[in-house]
C-alpha positions as a LaTeX table, in Angstrom:
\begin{tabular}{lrrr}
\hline
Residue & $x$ (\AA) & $y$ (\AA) & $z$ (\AA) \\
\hline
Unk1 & $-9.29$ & $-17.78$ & 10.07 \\
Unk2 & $-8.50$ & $-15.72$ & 13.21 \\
Unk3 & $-9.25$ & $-17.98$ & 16.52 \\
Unk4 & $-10.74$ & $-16.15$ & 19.83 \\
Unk5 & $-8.05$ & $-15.24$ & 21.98 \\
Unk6 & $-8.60$ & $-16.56$ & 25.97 \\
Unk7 & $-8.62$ & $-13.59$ & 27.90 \\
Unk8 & $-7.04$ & $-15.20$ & 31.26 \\
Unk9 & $-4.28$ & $-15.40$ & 28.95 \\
Unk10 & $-3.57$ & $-11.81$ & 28.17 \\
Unk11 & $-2.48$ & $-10.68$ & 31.01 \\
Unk12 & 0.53 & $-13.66$ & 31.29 \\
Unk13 & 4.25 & $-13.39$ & 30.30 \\
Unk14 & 3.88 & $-15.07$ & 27.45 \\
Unk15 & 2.46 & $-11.70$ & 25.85 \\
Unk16 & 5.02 & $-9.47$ & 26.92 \\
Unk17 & 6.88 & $-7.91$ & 24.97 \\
Unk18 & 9.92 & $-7.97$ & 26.40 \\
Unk19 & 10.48 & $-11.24$ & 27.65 \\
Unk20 & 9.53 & $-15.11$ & 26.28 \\
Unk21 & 7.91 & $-17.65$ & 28.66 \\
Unk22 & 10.46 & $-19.82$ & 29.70 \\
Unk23 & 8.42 & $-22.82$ & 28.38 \\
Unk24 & 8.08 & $-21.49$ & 24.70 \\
Unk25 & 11.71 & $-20.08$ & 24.52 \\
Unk26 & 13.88 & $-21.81$ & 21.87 \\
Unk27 & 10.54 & $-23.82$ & 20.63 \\
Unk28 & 8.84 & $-21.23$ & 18.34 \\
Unk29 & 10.51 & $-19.26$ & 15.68 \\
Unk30 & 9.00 & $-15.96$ & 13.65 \\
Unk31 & 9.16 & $-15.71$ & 10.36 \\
Unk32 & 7.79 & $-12.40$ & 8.18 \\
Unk33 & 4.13 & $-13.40$ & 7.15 \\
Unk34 & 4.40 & $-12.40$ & 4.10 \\
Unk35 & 7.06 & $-14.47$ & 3.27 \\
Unk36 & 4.43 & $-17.38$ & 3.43 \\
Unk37 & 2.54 & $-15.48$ & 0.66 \\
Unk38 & 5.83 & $-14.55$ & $-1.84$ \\
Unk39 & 6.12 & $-16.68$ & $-4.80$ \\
Unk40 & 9.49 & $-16.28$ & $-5.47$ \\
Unk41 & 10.48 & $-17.76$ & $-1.97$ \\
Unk42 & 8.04 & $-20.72$ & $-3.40$ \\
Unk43 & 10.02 & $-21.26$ & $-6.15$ \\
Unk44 & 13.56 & $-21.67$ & $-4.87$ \\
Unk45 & 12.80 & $-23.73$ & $-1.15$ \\
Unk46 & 16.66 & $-23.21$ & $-0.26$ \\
Unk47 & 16.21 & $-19.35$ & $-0.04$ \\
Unk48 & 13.02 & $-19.97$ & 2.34 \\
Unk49 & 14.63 & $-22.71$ & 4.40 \\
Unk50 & 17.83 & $-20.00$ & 4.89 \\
Unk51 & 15.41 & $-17.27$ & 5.75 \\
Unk52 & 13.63 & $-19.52$ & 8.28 \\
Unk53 & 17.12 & $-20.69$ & 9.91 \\
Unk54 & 18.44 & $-17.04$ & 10.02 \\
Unk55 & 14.84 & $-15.98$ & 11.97 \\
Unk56 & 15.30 & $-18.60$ & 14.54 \\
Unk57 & 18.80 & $-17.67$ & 15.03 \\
Unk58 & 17.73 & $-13.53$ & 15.68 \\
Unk59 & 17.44 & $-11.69$ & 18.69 \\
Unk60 & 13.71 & $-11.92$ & 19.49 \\
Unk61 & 13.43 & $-7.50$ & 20.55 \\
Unk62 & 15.63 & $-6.17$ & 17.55 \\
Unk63 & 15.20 & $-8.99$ & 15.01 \\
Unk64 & 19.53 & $-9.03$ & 14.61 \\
Unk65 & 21.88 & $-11.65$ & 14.20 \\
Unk66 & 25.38 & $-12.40$ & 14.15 \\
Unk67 & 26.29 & $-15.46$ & 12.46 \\
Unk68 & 28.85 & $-16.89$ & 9.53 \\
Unk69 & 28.08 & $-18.17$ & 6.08 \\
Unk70 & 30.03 & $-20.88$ & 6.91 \\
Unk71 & 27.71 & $-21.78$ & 10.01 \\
Unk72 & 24.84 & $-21.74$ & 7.64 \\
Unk73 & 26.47 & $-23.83$ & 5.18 \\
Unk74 & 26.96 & $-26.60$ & 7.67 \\
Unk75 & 23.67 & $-26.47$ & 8.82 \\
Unk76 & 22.24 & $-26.45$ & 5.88 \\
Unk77 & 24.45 & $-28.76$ & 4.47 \\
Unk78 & 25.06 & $-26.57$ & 1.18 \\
Unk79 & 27.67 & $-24.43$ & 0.29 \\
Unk80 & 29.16 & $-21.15$ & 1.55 \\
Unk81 & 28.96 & $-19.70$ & $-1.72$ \\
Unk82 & 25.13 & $-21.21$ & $-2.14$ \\
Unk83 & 24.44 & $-19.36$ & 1.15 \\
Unk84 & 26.13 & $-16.30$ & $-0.16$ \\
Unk85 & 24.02 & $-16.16$ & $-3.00$ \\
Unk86 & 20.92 & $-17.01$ & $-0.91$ \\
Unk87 & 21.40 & $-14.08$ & 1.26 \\
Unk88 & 22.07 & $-11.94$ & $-1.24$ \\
Unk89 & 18.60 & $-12.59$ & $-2.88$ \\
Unk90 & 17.20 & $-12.29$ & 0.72 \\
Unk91 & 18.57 & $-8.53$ & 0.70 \\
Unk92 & 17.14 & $-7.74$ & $-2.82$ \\
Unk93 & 13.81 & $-8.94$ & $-1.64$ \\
Unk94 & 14.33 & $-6.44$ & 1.79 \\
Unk95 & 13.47 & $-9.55$ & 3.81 \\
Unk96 & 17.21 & $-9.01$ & 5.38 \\
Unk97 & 19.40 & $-5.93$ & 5.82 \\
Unk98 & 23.00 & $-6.17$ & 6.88 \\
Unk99 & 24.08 & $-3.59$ & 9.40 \\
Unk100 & 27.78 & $-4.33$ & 9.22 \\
Unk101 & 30.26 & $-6.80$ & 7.04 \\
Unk102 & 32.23 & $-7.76$ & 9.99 \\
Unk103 & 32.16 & $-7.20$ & 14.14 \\
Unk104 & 35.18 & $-5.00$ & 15.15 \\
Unk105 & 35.43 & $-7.57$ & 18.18 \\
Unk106 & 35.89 & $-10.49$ & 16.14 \\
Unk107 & 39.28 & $-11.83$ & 17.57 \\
Unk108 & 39.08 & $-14.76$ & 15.51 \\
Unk109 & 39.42 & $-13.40$ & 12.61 \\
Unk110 & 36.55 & $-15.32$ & 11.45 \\
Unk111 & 34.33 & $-13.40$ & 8.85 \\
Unk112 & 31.28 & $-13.09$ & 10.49 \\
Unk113 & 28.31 & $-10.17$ & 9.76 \\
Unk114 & 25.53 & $-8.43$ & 11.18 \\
Unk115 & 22.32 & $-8.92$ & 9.70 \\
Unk116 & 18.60 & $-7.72$ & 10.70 \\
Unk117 & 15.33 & $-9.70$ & 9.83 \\
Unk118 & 13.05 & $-7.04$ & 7.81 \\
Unk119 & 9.60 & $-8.04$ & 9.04 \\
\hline
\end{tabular}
């Protein structure tokens, strides 16, 4: 289950903590392990597909993002409202918090939110 882990590696940046190899940034993304092991994401493949999307799309040190229903919508290619909903069930299950309805720099005017992956 758990493969050996090369020891001339562990001492490379791709370990730190801070920082991403240049090579693996933007390849990988995390997602909560025991999301892989929750049923009810199994059942509705929309809600893990959003949760997936939002993790690649968070801050690798604090786990945050900043991002738009709307954005998710057309990536996702359903509806805002769908994606409301999705991320709404996402917060029940404490697999997402959101830190703040809207960014007081938004010049836009763009409804956009804070959210934080719950790992």
């Amino acid at each position: 289950m758990y493969s050996e882990v090369d020891d001339s590696l562990i001492n490379t940046d791709v370990f730190a903590s801070s920082k991403i190899s240049k090579d693996l940034y933007g390849k990988f993304t995390v997602i909560p392990k025991r999301a892989f092991h929750d049923n009810r994401l199994h059942k509705h493949p929309v809600l893990f597909k959003i949760l997936g999307l939002m993790c690649s799309m968070a801050s690798n040190n604090h786990h945050r993002l900043f991002v738009n229903q709307k954005t998710l919508a057309n990536i996702t290619g359903k509806t805002q409202s769908t994606i409301s909903r999705q991320i709404a069930k996402l917060v029940d299950l404490k697999y997402v918090t959101i830190t703040r309805k809207e960014s007081s720099f938004n010049q836009t005017k763009i409804k956009c939110a804070w959210y934080k992956i719950i790992y």
